[in-house]
GROMACS .gro file of C-alpha atoms in nm:
model
  148
    1MET     CA    1  -2.689  -2.281   1.241
    2LYS     CA    2  -2.428  -2.154   1.481
    3THR     CA    3  -2.204  -1.864   1.380
    4ASP     CA    4  -1.832  -1.929   1.399
    5ILE     CA    5  -1.701  -1.652   1.626
    6ASN     CA    6  -1.344  -1.690   1.499
    7LYS     CA    7  -1.459  -1.626   1.142
    8ILE     CA    8  -1.629  -1.307   1.256
    9LEU     CA    9  -1.316  -1.192   1.436
   10GLU     CA   10  -1.094  -1.274   1.138
   11ARG     CA   11  -1.302  -1.073   0.890
   12GLN     CA   12  -1.119  -0.773   0.748
   13ASP     CA   13  -1.391  -0.642   0.514
   14TYR     CA   14  -1.440  -0.314   0.698
   15SER     CA   15  -1.066  -0.245   0.716
   16ARG     CA   16  -1.023  -0.322   0.347
   17MET     CA   17  -1.320  -0.108   0.246
   18THR     CA   18  -1.206   0.176   0.473
   19GLU     CA   19  -0.869   0.175   0.299
   20SER     CA   20  -1.041   0.193  -0.042
   21LEU     CA   21  -1.269   0.472   0.082
   22ARG     CA   22  -0.972   0.675   0.207
   23GLU     CA   23  -0.771   0.627  -0.113
   24LYS     CA   24  -1.064   0.751  -0.319
   25CYS     CA   25  -1.125   1.042  -0.081
   26ASN     CA   26  -0.759   1.144  -0.104
   27LYS     CA   27  -0.777   1.152  -0.484
   28VAL     CA   28  -1.109   1.339  -0.500
   29ALA     CA   29  -1.010   1.584  -0.223
   30GLU     CA   30  -0.687   1.667  -0.406
   31THR     CA   31  -0.878   1.735  -0.729
   32ILE     CA   32  -1.142   1.949  -0.556
   33SER     CA   33  -0.887   2.149  -0.355
   34LYS     CA   34  -0.691   2.222  -0.673
   35LYS     CA   35  -1.009   2.345  -0.843
   36MET     CA   36  -1.098   2.560  -0.542
   37LYS     CA   37  -0.752   2.713  -0.551
   38ASP     CA   38  -0.780   2.777  -0.927
   39LEU     CA   39  -1.112   2.955  -0.866
   40GLU     CA   40  -0.962   3.159  -0.580
   41LEU     CA   41  -1.190   2.987  -0.327
   42ASP     CA   42  -0.903   2.888  -0.101
   43GLY     CA   43  -0.843   3.039   0.239
   44THR     CA   44  -1.041   3.048   0.560
   45ASP     CA   45  -1.274   3.325   0.436
   46GLU     CA   46  -1.393   3.125   0.138
   47GLY     CA   47  -1.539   2.782   0.102
   48LEU     CA   48  -1.841   2.587  -0.014
   49PHE     CA   49  -2.165   2.472   0.139
   50VAL     CA   50  -2.319   2.182  -0.056
   51ASN     CA   51  -2.588   1.940   0.065
   52GLY     CA   52  -2.522   2.022   0.429
   53ILE     CA   53  -2.145   1.985   0.395
   54LYS     CA   54  -1.917   2.279   0.468
   55LEU     CA   55  -1.579   2.264   0.294
   56PHE     CA   56  -1.282   2.496   0.269
   57CYS     CA   57  -0.932   2.471   0.131
   58VAL     CA   58  -0.614   2.601   0.295
   59ASP     CA   59  -0.259   2.525   0.179
   60ASP     CA   60  -0.389   2.269  -0.075
   61TRP     CA   61  -0.571   2.078   0.202
   62LEU     CA   62  -0.946   2.026   0.182
   63TYR     CA   63  -1.121   2.049   0.519
   64ILE     CA   64  -1.471   1.928   0.605
   65HIS     CA   65  -1.694   2.049   0.887
   66THR     CA   66  -1.705   1.777   1.150
   67PRO     CA   67  -1.928   1.876   1.438
   68GLU     CA   68  -1.957   1.514   1.554
   69GLU     CA   69  -1.588   1.491   1.639
   70GLU     CA   70  -1.517   1.457   2.010
   71LYS     CA   71  -1.421   1.763   2.207
   72ASP     CA   72  -1.258   1.771   2.546
   73ASN     CA   73  -1.325   2.102   2.721
   74ASN     CA   74  -0.981   2.087   2.881
   75ASP     CA   75  -0.805   2.017   2.552
   76TYR     CA   76  -0.609   2.304   2.395
   77ARG     CA   77  -0.700   2.167   2.051
   78ASP     CA   78  -1.072   2.249   2.088
   79TYR     CA   79  -1.040   2.542   1.849
   80CYS     CA   80  -0.920   2.323   1.562
   81SER     CA   81  -1.151   2.023   1.604
   82GLU     CA   82  -1.443   2.188   1.425
   83TYR     CA   83  -1.290   2.111   1.082
   84ARG     CA   84  -1.083   1.810   0.980
   85PRO     CA   85  -0.897   1.733   0.657
   86VAL     CA   86  -1.058   1.488   0.418
   87SER     CA   87  -0.715   1.342   0.336
   88THR     CA   88  -0.592   1.055   0.552
   89VAL     CA   89  -0.245   1.200   0.589
   90ASP     CA   90  -0.207   1.338   0.941
   91ILE     CA   91  -0.026   1.670   0.936
   92TYR     CA   92   0.172   1.861   1.190
   93LYS     CA   93   0.138   2.236   1.150
   94GLU     CA   94   0.376   2.473   1.316
   95PHE     CA   95   0.242   2.825   1.362
   96ASP     CA   96   0.125   3.041   1.647
   97VAL     CA   97  -0.241   3.029   1.746
   98ASP     CA   98  -0.313   3.197   2.078
   99GLY     CA   99   0.035   3.121   2.206
  100VAL     CA  100   0.029   2.755   2.101
  101GLY     CA  101   0.328   2.692   1.877
  102HIS     CA  102   0.190   2.389   1.692
  103PHE     CA  103  -0.092   2.143   1.671
  104ASP     CA  104  -0.171   1.816   1.502
  105ILE     CA  105  -0.453   1.783   1.254
  106PHE     CA  106  -0.614   1.442   1.219
  107SER     CA  107  -0.830   1.329   0.931
  108CYS     CA  108  -1.209   1.324   0.950
  109SER     CA  109  -1.411   1.023   1.057
  110ASN     CA  110  -1.518   0.750   0.814
  111LYS     CA  111  -1.873   0.882   0.851
  112ARG     CA  112  -1.770   1.224   0.716
  113ALA     CA  113  -1.541   1.074   0.452
  114LEU     CA  114  -1.832   0.866   0.322
  115LYS     CA  115  -2.064   1.169   0.323
  116PHE     CA  116  -1.797   1.366   0.134
  117LEU     CA  117  -1.753   1.096  -0.129
  118ASN     CA  118  -2.129   1.049  -0.172
  119ASN     CA  119  -2.159   1.424  -0.238
  120ALA     CA  120  -1.844   1.467  -0.449
  121VAL     CA  121  -2.041   1.501  -0.774
  122ALA     CA  122  -2.263   1.773  -0.623
  123ILE     CA  123  -1.953   1.954  -0.490
  124ILE     CA  124  -1.788   1.942  -0.833
  125GLU     CA  125  -2.110   2.060  -1.001
  126GLU     CA  126  -2.122   2.355  -0.758
  127LEU     CA  127  -1.762   2.439  -0.850
  128GLY     CA  128  -1.869   2.431  -1.216
  129LYS     CA  129  -2.150   2.680  -1.146
  130ILE     CA  130  -1.911   2.909  -0.959
  131GLU     CA  131  -1.659   2.893  -1.242
  132GLN     CA  132  -1.928   2.978  -1.498
  133GLU     CA  133  -2.040   3.277  -1.290
  134LYS     CA  134  -1.682   3.403  -1.275
  135VAL     CA  135  -1.631   3.350  -1.648
  136ASP     CA  136  -1.958   3.534  -1.723
  137ALA     CA  137  -1.852   3.827  -1.502
  138ILE     CA  138  -1.517   3.854  -1.678
  139SER     CA  139  -1.681   3.830  -2.022
  140LYS     CA  140  -1.930   4.102  -1.929
  141ALA     CA  141  -1.651   4.330  -1.806
  142LEU     CA  142  -1.449   4.272  -2.124
  143GLU     CA  143  -1.750   4.344  -2.344
  144ALA     CA  144  -1.833   4.661  -2.151
  145THR     CA  145  -1.478   4.790  -2.194
  146GLU     CA  146  -1.419   4.664  -2.547
  147LYS     CA  147  -1.393   5.012  -2.701
  148LEU     CA  148  -1.165   5.157  -2.435
   0.00000   0.00000   0.00000
């Protein structure tokens, strides 16, 4: 049986599934970044490391470590290509980094988005553990100072 080449070229399954993947990632990333902010885990000094995925949250944006992203040694954006946002919305940031007044941030690859989504439950469970540790620390401090 001969494959119809036109049918192969007309297929849009990957495009359709990519769109669904990105919509789900946007929703989950927004939820996780909000939780990270609530737990004071936002900022470049904080973050999570779960199942080989490094994440951090800055300005309500969830970033994922993306070492597979292409780097051009002559490109001024090399310093920002190590992490990419999970969200599909491309952003334009305007601030000074080593004399560069702005740079564009592009979303992570489908490969990283899929890895993020496949590990979303583990990431949320880790946030739950962190929250419990913080709650326990506060409870302990309140109990220790109850009679003050």
